[in-house]
Structure formats: C-alpha cells, structure tokens
Amino acid sequence: MSPRDVARLPDGTHLLHIGPQKTGSTALQFALHRQRARLRELGVVYPGPGVRGRYALGAGLGYSTPKGGRRPTQKAWERMLAEVHDPSARVVCVSSEAFGRATDEQIAETVSALGGARPHVLAVARRYDRLLPSQWQQRVKARVTLSYDDWLRVVLGPAAPRDAVWRNVWVPHDTVQLARRWGAAVGSDNLTVLVADEHDHALLPSVVEALLGVPPGLLASGDEVVNRSLGYGEVELLRSVNLHFAAQGYDDELYHRLVNRGLVRALVTSPRHPDDPPIPPLPAWAWAPLVERSRERVEGLGRLGVRVVGDPSALLVPDEPPADDTAAASGSDGALRIPLDVVVRALGGIVDGAVRDRETDES
C-alpha cells in the first residue's frame, strides 16, 4: 500500500504504536506531546502528561524503566487508564518503543488494558544495515560497554535468546515474528507495518496523521533536537564512561543522574559536532548475515498477509556492501579523534548532573 492510500481508522479505535527503537518513535512522541491539546480538540487522546507513558507502563504492565530513575507509581498507571478509556474520545493513541520488546504475556495484557474494543497496532521496519549502527549507540546510551565490532559479533552470531544484547535487537526488529505475535493478539487485519524511508523523516508522522484523521503536518517535527544518534566520538566517549562506572561499581541511581540526565542529555540535545564522524559502516564480515536476514524478512511479511505501507523490497540489503569508507571515521593513523568541544560538552553535562544530584539531596 502506498502511504498516500492510508485511511483514517474507524471511530473507537485504539492505536498502539509499538516502535520499535530507532525507527523515529521519539520524534513522533514529542510531536504528539506538543500537540496534545489540539489533538484533544480533534477527538484524539494521547495519554499524558509526559512525552511517553514510560513510568505508567512500568507500573501497570511491567515494562522496564531507566535503571536508577524514579520508581513507577500506580497513580500514574491509573491516570493513564482513565484517559485511555475516556468515553468522549474518538480515537486513542498510545506510543511506546517498549511494546516492541514485549513478551507474549505483556502483549496480551497490553492489548487487554489499552487496546479497547477496536485495537490497531502500528510497527515500523527499518533496513538492517541502516539500523544496526544506530542501535549500537542507543545501547551504549543504556550502559552497554561492548565495542562496535564485539557488539555486532553477538548480534549477528548464532541465535542467543538468553543473551540480553542479542534479544534487544532481534525481539523488536525481527519484524515477521513481531508482527506474528502482535497479530495473534489483535488480528492480522488490525496490524500495519510501515516500511521506513531513510530519506523521508516525515513519513511516520504523516502516516500516523492519516490513521488518526488529523490535519496533515500537525505532527511534523519541531525545532527541538530529540534523541539524535551520537557521533562516533561521542559514543566512544560515553562507552569509556560506562566502562569506568562498571569498574568502580557505582550504583544505578548515580549513573542515571550523572550520565543519563547529565552527560547524555547534554549531547543529544545539541547538534552533532561537524568534526565528529558518524559510526562506521558495517564491516564486510557482517554483510552476508544481513543479506539473508533481510531476504527472510521480506518473504516472511509476504506470507503473513498483514498490511504493509511502503515497498517491502526497500528492506532488502544489497548483495554487496558499498565501497569501504571507514577511513573517514578516523585519522590517517587509524586513531579516532574526539573534538575538544564534545569532551567539554560531556564534562559540562556530568557537572550539571552532579549539581542537580546535590540539590536533590539537600531539598
């Protein structure tokens, strides 16, 4: 189906956007949050009050929340349920990347609690060679200490369902299994898979606008920088901090305040430094597994018979990798150079986190 042919969902639908991670979810959630009042005027409820209902979902359905962050409360969950079940709502929309990592039991509980009488699930599929570099840096933001190459060898190695590193990629991004599991809960006719377009960042919000029946452009990205991917120098700097915290045995709460809410926030809310290179392309050894996985994904989606918006063949990874340009990510001697401004910004973020930590302790 062409994105232009996406029609408004019937009144009474509860749209569950399940991500997964690194497919444009955060930008969409910020737009839904920013337009919450206008959406409400149009009969669309986006449960609040925050950008995403992370802590409400943690309290009610057991989804993970940031280690060291505040504890989920039952009050937040009850407030979300009250909004989700507002009888005056024409359509309800709940968006969370955590849904993409749900167990079968959580899927059933999520649909029962949030799906209403007419649930509809939206998932986004992104080409694997474009996804994995972004996914690695996202996991480093979540305290992973593995180098890019070591992480790829776990992810692209033999199936390891008990390994958290492997699971964090393939539970949400094995699109066929994801669609099959959620389709079993809501019905395959009530599930849409959107094929991401690397060159069109407005695609996801425009499709959601069509599904919700709201004016085009309402959910366009604002001027704020939200959850951008880190440059190669930034992510290696953060990984070094992760290794230091692990070696010192510092607790989760301290990490959350100093690094998550300090260092990482300082980096991702500022534009990337022009001299900080992107994460290198995938190494040649990683290509063959992705070619096979992407072919299986496209064929599997065809067999499932779910609604696919966009061209599934766009998910295919080319048989041969592009020309090697990894040298652009390092100096002529192969060493990665981190711009001083990046280091200063990161240190400033940690200092800000420490000040907030002290103010919290003294309040």
Tab-separated table of C-alpha atoms in Angstrom:
chain	number	residue	atom	x	y	z
A	1	MET	CA	0.000	0.000	0.000
A	2	SER	CA	1.207	3.493	-0.785
A	3	PRO	CA	1.422	5.890	2.186
A	4	ARG	CA	-0.958	8.152	0.250
A	5	ASP	CA	-3.645	5.455	0.466
A	6	VAL	CA	-3.632	5.127	4.271
A	7	ALA	CA	-7.150	5.824	5.516
A	8	ARG	CA	-8.456	7.110	8.822
A	9	LEU	CA	-9.095	4.433	11.426
A	10	PRO	CA	-12.729	3.900	12.453
A	11	ASP	CA	-14.017	5.787	15.472
A	12	GLY	CA	-13.416	3.882	18.680
A	13	THR	CA	-10.002	2.586	17.552
A	14	HIS	CA	-7.108	2.479	19.992
A	15	LEU	CA	-3.867	2.847	18.003
A	16	LEU	CA	-0.895	1.154	19.676
A	17	HIS	CA	2.351	2.349	18.112
A	18	ILE	CA	4.968	-0.215	19.155
A	19	GLY	CA	8.101	1.353	17.637
A	20	PRO	CA	10.473	-0.354	17.716
A	21	GLN	CA	13.524	1.572	18.901
A	22	LYS	CA	15.477	3.720	16.393
A	23	THR	CA	12.639	3.943	13.857
A	24	GLY	CA	11.602	7.550	14.524
A	25	SER	CA	9.488	6.925	17.607
A	26	THR	CA	10.905	9.672	19.824
A	27	ALA	CA	10.313	12.455	17.293
A	28	LEU	CA	6.734	11.240	16.844
A	29	GLN	CA	6.167	11.108	20.600
A	30	PHE	CA	7.446	14.665	21.052
A	31	ALA	CA	5.081	15.830	18.314
A	32	LEU	CA	2.120	14.014	19.905
A	33	HIS	CA	3.044	15.521	23.265
A	34	ARG	CA	3.450	19.018	21.833
A	35	GLN	CA	0.075	18.819	20.059
A	36	ARG	CA	-1.799	17.035	22.857
A	37	ALA	CA	-4.313	19.850	23.405
A	38	ARG	CA	-5.016	20.290	19.680
A	39	LEU	CA	-5.377	16.528	19.253
A	40	ARG	CA	-7.897	16.520	22.081
A	41	GLU	CA	-9.937	19.148	20.254
A	42	LEU	CA	-9.965	16.774	17.284
A	43	GLY	CA	-11.173	13.880	19.432
A	44	VAL	CA	-7.792	12.152	19.738
A	45	VAL	CA	-6.490	11.238	23.196
A	46	TYR	CA	-2.736	10.898	23.675
A	47	PRO	CA	-2.448	9.927	27.349
A	48	GLY	CA	-0.231	12.264	29.308
A	49	PRO	CA	1.104	14.294	30.791
A	50	GLY	CA	4.625	13.470	29.578
A	51	VAL	CA	6.210	12.710	26.220
A	52	ARG	CA	5.645	8.990	26.725
A	53	GLY	CA	3.975	6.995	29.459
A	54	ARG	CA	7.128	5.149	30.465
A	55	TYR	CA	6.514	5.116	34.206
A	56	ALA	CA	2.785	4.429	33.910
A	57	LEU	CA	3.507	1.448	31.666
A	58	GLY	CA	6.185	0.282	34.070
A	59	ALA	CA	3.755	0.336	36.975
A	60	GLY	CA	0.814	-1.234	35.199
A	61	LEU	CA	2.359	-3.677	32.730
A	62	GLY	CA	5.877	-4.270	33.989
A	63	TYR	CA	7.748	-2.592	31.140
A	64	SER	CA	11.295	-1.588	32.026
A	65	THR	CA	12.096	1.932	33.226
A	66	PRO	CA	15.531	3.591	33.419
A	67	LYS	CA	17.790	1.954	35.998
A	68	GLY	CA	18.309	4.362	38.849
A	69	GLY	CA	15.376	6.538	37.813
A	70	ARG	CA	12.267	7.238	39.814
A	71	ARG	CA	10.020	4.342	40.691
A	72	PRO	CA	6.842	3.770	38.679
A	73	THR	CA	3.680	4.548	40.614
A	74	GLN	CA	0.243	3.008	40.489
A	75	LYS	CA	-1.209	6.517	40.427
A	76	ALA	CA	0.437	7.198	37.064
A	77	TRP	CA	-0.996	3.952	35.675
A	78	GLU	CA	-4.485	4.729	36.913
A	79	ARG	CA	-4.290	8.196	35.362
A	80	MET	CA	-3.284	6.669	32.014
A	81	LEU	CA	-6.148	4.168	32.145
A	82	ALA	CA	-8.636	6.947	32.888
A	83	GLU	CA	-7.544	8.811	29.746
A	84	VAL	CA	-7.368	5.689	27.584
A	85	HIS	CA	-10.951	4.822	28.491
A	86	ASP	CA	-12.360	8.338	28.125
A	87	PRO	CA	-15.790	7.729	26.546
A	88	SER	CA	-15.655	11.045	24.700
A	89	ALA	CA	-12.527	10.087	22.731
A	90	ARG	CA	-12.937	9.460	19.018
A	91	VAL	CA	-9.544	7.719	18.784
A	92	VAL	CA	-6.857	6.892	21.365
A	93	CYS	CA	-3.147	6.710	20.555
A	94	VAL	CA	-0.512	5.136	22.825
A	95	SER	CA	3.105	5.093	21.671
A	96	SER	CA	5.980	3.215	23.293
A	97	GLU	CA	9.099	1.523	21.928
A	98	ALA	CA	8.888	-0.769	24.958
A	99	PHE	CA	5.936	-2.508	23.293
A	100	GLY	CA	8.348	-3.792	20.660
A	101	ARG	CA	10.257	-5.731	23.340
A	102	ALA	CA	7.136	-7.156	24.990
A	103	THR	CA	6.817	-10.771	25.984
A	104	ASP	CA	3.800	-12.713	24.743
A	105	GLU	CA	2.204	-12.255	28.165
A	106	GLN	CA	2.830	-8.485	28.103
A	107	ILE	CA	1.347	-8.258	24.607
A	108	ALA	CA	-1.864	-9.891	25.778
A	109	GLU	CA	-2.006	-7.679	28.887
A	110	THR	CA	-1.240	-4.521	26.868
A	111	VAL	CA	-3.981	-5.186	24.340
A	112	SER	CA	-6.434	-6.026	27.110
A	113	ALA	CA	-5.629	-2.901	29.142
A	114	LEU	CA	-5.034	-0.331	26.381
A	115	GLY	CA	-6.477	-1.706	23.142
A	116	GLY	CA	-10.143	-1.090	23.867
A	117	ALA	CA	-12.789	-2.812	21.787
A	118	ARG	CA	-11.037	-1.966	18.498
A	119	PRO	CA	-7.231	-2.190	18.798
A	120	HIS	CA	-4.894	-1.438	15.895
A	121	VAL	CA	-1.120	-1.929	16.021
A	122	LEU	CA	1.447	0.084	14.055
A	123	ALA	CA	5.040	-1.156	13.744
A	124	VAL	CA	7.910	0.317	11.711
A	125	ALA	CA	10.554	-1.724	9.871
A	126	ARG	CA	13.933	-0.216	9.017
A	127	ARG	CA	16.632	-1.640	6.747
A	128	TYR	CA	19.086	-3.596	8.869
A	129	ASP	CA	22.342	-2.074	7.607
A	130	ARG	CA	20.971	1.382	8.477
A	131	LEU	CA	19.503	0.243	11.774
A	132	LEU	CA	22.413	-1.553	13.435
A	133	PRO	CA	24.929	1.327	13.748
A	134	SER	CA	22.187	3.476	15.276
A	135	GLN	CA	21.060	0.628	17.529
A	136	TRP	CA	24.602	0.090	18.879
A	137	GLN	CA	24.944	3.699	20.000
A	138	GLN	CA	21.464	3.528	21.542
A	139	ARG	CA	22.500	0.513	23.595
A	140	VAL	CA	25.661	2.309	24.709
A	141	LYS	CA	23.323	5.027	25.991
A	142	ALA	CA	21.768	2.203	28.020
A	143	ARG	CA	25.167	1.304	29.611
A	144	VAL	CA	26.397	-1.344	27.168
A	145	THR	CA	30.220	-1.475	27.216
A	146	LEU	CA	30.855	-3.637	24.132
A	147	SER	CA	32.796	-2.148	21.228
A	148	TYR	CA	31.006	-1.801	17.904
A	149	ASP	CA	32.686	-4.896	16.463
A	150	ASP	CA	32.156	-7.033	19.578
A	151	TRP	CA	28.502	-5.992	19.750
A	152	LEU	CA	27.953	-6.853	16.088
A	153	ARG	CA	29.504	-10.297	16.579
A	154	VAL	CA	26.941	-11.054	19.291
A	155	VAL	CA	24.014	-9.629	17.326
A	156	LEU	CA	24.939	-11.322	14.049
A	157	GLY	CA	26.182	-14.529	15.621
A	158	PRO	CA	24.151	-17.652	16.394
A	159	ALA	CA	20.700	-17.083	17.863
A	160	ALA	CA	21.076	-16.431	21.601
A	161	PRO	CA	17.624	-15.790	23.104
A	162	ARG	CA	19.069	-15.762	26.626
A	163	ASP	CA	21.616	-13.062	25.789
A	164	ALA	CA	20.280	-9.552	26.549
A	165	VAL	CA	22.419	-7.989	23.800
A	166	TRP	CA	21.031	-10.355	21.163
A	167	ARG	CA	17.468	-10.081	22.470
A	168	ASN	CA	17.482	-6.277	22.478
A	169	VAL	CA	17.906	-6.323	18.715
A	170	TRP	CA	16.006	-9.331	17.451
A	171	VAL	CA	12.950	-9.382	19.701
A	172	PRO	CA	11.836	-5.953	18.400
A	173	HIS	CA	13.465	-5.998	14.952
A	174	ASP	CA	12.626	-9.471	13.721
A	175	THR	CA	9.649	-7.854	12.024
A	176	VAL	CA	7.975	-11.084	10.972
A	177	GLN	CA	7.950	-12.530	14.479
A	178	LEU	CA	6.957	-9.160	15.921
A	179	ALA	CA	4.001	-8.894	13.535
A	180	ARG	CA	3.042	-12.517	14.101
A	181	ARG	CA	2.987	-12.147	17.904
A	182	TRP	CA	1.065	-8.871	17.955
A	183	GLY	CA	-1.197	-10.040	15.122
A	184	ALA	CA	-2.170	-13.055	17.206
A	185	ALA	CA	-3.400	-10.651	19.892
A	186	VAL	CA	-5.257	-8.104	17.725
A	187	GLY	CA	-5.891	-9.969	14.477
A	188	SER	CA	-3.727	-9.635	11.364
A	189	ASP	CA	-6.290	-7.276	9.801
A	190	ASN	CA	-5.640	-4.862	12.672
A	191	LEU	CA	-1.884	-4.591	12.223
A	192	THR	CA	0.052	-2.242	9.958
A	193	VAL	CA	3.781	-2.455	9.188
A	194	LEU	CA	5.314	0.744	7.839
A	195	VAL	CA	8.487	0.475	5.766
A	196	ALA	CA	10.808	3.271	6.895
A	197	ASP	CA	12.294	5.624	4.314
A	198	GLU	CA	15.771	6.830	5.306
A	199	HIS	CA	15.298	9.941	3.169
A	200	ASP	CA	11.823	10.895	4.391
A	201	HIS	CA	11.675	11.606	8.123
A	202	ALA	CA	8.132	12.948	7.686
A	203	LEU	CA	6.818	9.542	6.595
A	204	LEU	CA	5.964	8.138	10.040
A	205	PRO	CA	4.213	11.264	11.361
A	206	SER	CA	2.286	11.655	8.106
A	207	VAL	CA	1.049	8.051	8.257
A	208	VAL	CA	0.021	8.495	11.905
A	209	GLU	CA	-1.803	11.701	10.962
A	210	ALA	CA	-3.733	9.763	8.313
A	211	LEU	CA	-4.566	6.928	10.728
A	212	LEU	CA	-5.749	9.370	13.402
A	213	GLY	CA	-7.670	11.500	10.913
A	214	VAL	CA	-5.957	14.789	11.834
A	215	PRO	CA	-4.737	17.565	9.511
A	216	PRO	CA	-1.542	16.910	7.530
A	217	GLY	CA	1.524	18.498	9.093
A	218	LEU	CA	0.102	18.579	12.614
A	219	LEU	CA	2.687	16.061	13.824
A	220	ALA	CA	5.622	17.472	11.890
A	221	SER	CA	8.880	17.637	13.822
A	222	GLY	CA	9.535	20.828	15.736
A	223	ASP	CA	12.797	22.710	16.104
A	224	GLU	CA	13.924	20.784	19.172
A	225	VAL	CA	16.731	18.228	18.939
A	226	VAL	CA	15.400	14.970	20.419
A	227	ASN	CA	17.258	11.711	20.940
A	228	ARG	CA	19.566	12.153	17.964
A	229	SER	CA	22.104	9.452	17.283
A	230	LEU	CA	25.538	10.064	18.753
A	231	GLY	CA	28.584	10.596	16.578
A	232	TYR	CA	31.361	8.021	16.716
A	233	GLY	CA	33.488	10.125	19.057
A	234	GLU	CA	30.542	10.830	21.332
A	235	VAL	CA	29.554	7.186	21.621
A	236	GLU	CA	33.137	6.037	22.294
A	237	LEU	CA	33.473	8.721	24.963
A	238	LEU	CA	30.245	7.504	26.562
A	239	ARG	CA	31.366	3.883	26.322
A	240	SER	CA	34.552	4.778	28.188
A	241	VAL	CA	32.433	6.359	30.917
A	242	ASN	CA	30.322	3.181	31.047
A	243	LEU	CA	33.459	1.080	31.480
A	244	HIS	CA	34.634	3.373	34.286
A	245	PHE	CA	31.302	3.181	36.125
A	246	ALA	CA	31.291	-0.609	35.777
A	247	ALA	CA	34.879	-0.896	37.041
A	248	GLN	CA	34.155	1.328	40.035
A	249	GLY	CA	30.860	-0.385	40.838
A	250	TYR	CA	28.934	2.876	41.102
A	251	ASP	CA	25.208	2.416	41.678
A	252	ASP	CA	22.400	2.806	39.151
A	253	GLU	CA	20.947	5.946	40.708
A	254	LEU	CA	24.256	7.798	40.469
A	255	TYR	CA	24.689	6.724	36.840
A	256	HIS	CA	21.175	7.840	35.986
A	257	ARG	CA	21.681	11.298	37.478
A	258	LEU	CA	25.218	11.974	36.237
A	259	VAL	CA	25.231	10.188	32.889
A	260	ASN	CA	21.665	9.674	31.647
A	261	ARG	CA	20.357	13.016	32.860
A	262	GLY	CA	23.693	14.792	32.667
A	263	LEU	CA	26.221	13.725	30.054
A	264	VAL	CA	23.850	12.051	27.578
A	265	ARG	CA	21.243	14.804	27.843
A	266	ALA	CA	23.920	17.433	27.133
A	267	LEU	CA	24.982	15.593	23.987
A	268	VAL	CA	21.637	14.600	22.455
A	269	THR	CA	20.005	18.000	22.946
A	270	SER	CA	22.779	19.725	20.986
A	271	PRO	CA	23.609	19.399	17.283
A	272	ARG	CA	26.353	16.929	16.478
A	273	HIS	CA	29.820	18.442	16.110
A	274	PRO	CA	30.789	18.699	12.408
A	275	ASP	CA	34.191	17.110	13.092
A	276	ASP	CA	32.754	14.110	14.904
A	277	PRO	CA	32.374	11.349	12.284
A	278	PRO	CA	29.373	9.054	12.040
A	279	ILE	CA	29.606	5.481	13.236
A	280	PRO	CA	31.456	3.489	10.547
A	281	PRO	CA	29.573	1.370	8.031
A	282	LEU	CA	29.158	-2.296	8.815
A	283	PRO	CA	32.317	-4.368	8.330
A	284	ALA	CA	32.459	-6.706	5.351
A	285	TRP	CA	32.116	-9.837	7.514
A	286	ALA	CA	28.726	-8.592	8.787
A	287	TRP	CA	27.172	-8.225	5.359
A	288	ALA	CA	26.243	-11.814	4.426
A	289	PRO	CA	24.139	-12.467	7.579
A	290	LEU	CA	22.178	-9.271	6.977
A	291	VAL	CA	21.546	-10.060	3.313
A	292	GLU	CA	19.992	-13.366	4.364
A	293	ARG	CA	18.030	-11.892	7.276
A	294	SER	CA	16.599	-9.099	5.155
A	295	ARG	CA	15.522	-11.538	2.435
A	296	GLU	CA	13.800	-13.744	5.020
A	297	ARG	CA	12.050	-10.692	6.476
A	298	VAL	CA	10.599	-9.541	3.151
A	299	GLU	CA	9.481	-13.052	2.208
A	300	GLY	CA	8.007	-13.613	5.675
A	301	LEU	CA	5.980	-10.410	5.571
A	302	GLY	CA	4.522	-11.517	2.240
A	303	ARG	CA	3.428	-14.826	3.736
A	304	LEU	CA	1.877	-13.204	6.806
A	305	GLY	CA	-0.525	-11.162	4.737
A	306	VAL	CA	-0.518	-8.136	7.060
A	307	ARG	CA	-0.979	-4.622	5.707
A	308	VAL	CA	2.393	-3.195	4.665
A	309	VAL	CA	2.660	0.518	3.909
A	310	GLY	CA	5.510	1.193	1.508
A	311	ASP	CA	7.547	-1.141	-0.664
A	312	PRO	CA	8.808	-4.192	1.285
A	313	SER	CA	11.658	-4.647	-1.194
A	314	ALA	CA	13.136	-1.420	0.203
A	315	LEU	CA	14.059	-3.513	3.269
A	316	LEU	CA	16.409	-5.705	1.228
A	317	VAL	CA	20.112	-5.214	1.906
A	318	PRO	CA	22.181	-5.129	-1.323
A	319	ASP	CA	24.097	-8.323	-2.049
A	320	GLU	CA	27.421	-6.477	-1.865
A	321	PRO	CA	28.442	-3.823	0.686
A	322	PRO	CA	29.169	-0.307	-0.554
A	323	ALA	CA	32.750	0.803	-1.055
A	324	ASP	CA	34.627	0.806	2.243
A	325	ASP	CA	34.808	4.324	3.662
A	326	THR	CA	35.678	3.530	7.280
A	327	ALA	CA	38.822	5.585	6.971
A	328	ALA	CA	36.633	8.676	7.150
A	329	ALA	CA	35.865	7.779	10.760
A	330	SER	CA	39.460	8.052	11.908
A	331	GLY	CA	42.632	9.967	11.303
A	332	SER	CA	45.268	8.874	8.827
A	333	ASP	CA	46.910	6.784	11.577
A	334	GLY	CA	43.621	4.961	12.312
A	335	ALA	CA	43.055	6.673	15.671
A	336	LEU	CA	39.661	8.155	16.496
A	337	ARG	CA	39.923	11.818	17.442
A	338	ILE	CA	37.192	13.262	19.631
A	339	PRO	CA	36.680	17.020	19.154
A	340	LEU	CA	37.513	19.019	22.279
A	341	ASP	CA	34.114	20.723	22.157
A	342	VAL	CA	32.456	17.302	22.500
A	343	VAL	CA	34.541	16.492	25.568
A	344	VAL	CA	33.765	19.883	27.119
A	345	ARG	CA	30.039	19.421	26.451
A	346	ALA	CA	30.120	15.950	28.014
A	347	LEU	CA	32.006	17.111	31.099
A	348	GLY	CA	29.614	20.029	31.480
A	349	GLY	CA	26.711	17.587	31.380
A	350	ILE	CA	28.228	15.488	34.169
A	351	VAL	CA	28.823	18.617	36.256
A	352	ASP	CA	25.211	19.692	35.693
A	353	GLY	CA	24.059	16.234	36.725
A	354	ALA	CA	26.173	16.405	39.862
A	355	VAL	CA	24.740	19.806	40.773
A	356	ARG	CA	21.194	18.535	40.294
A	357	ASP	CA	22.117	15.477	42.370
A	358	ARG	CA	23.356	17.680	45.212
A	359	GLU	CA	20.302	19.950	45.032
A	360	THR	CA	18.053	16.875	45.218
A	361	ASP	CA	19.914	15.549	48.257
A	362	GLU	CA	19.671	18.917	50.024
A	363	SER	CA	15.993	19.540	49.248
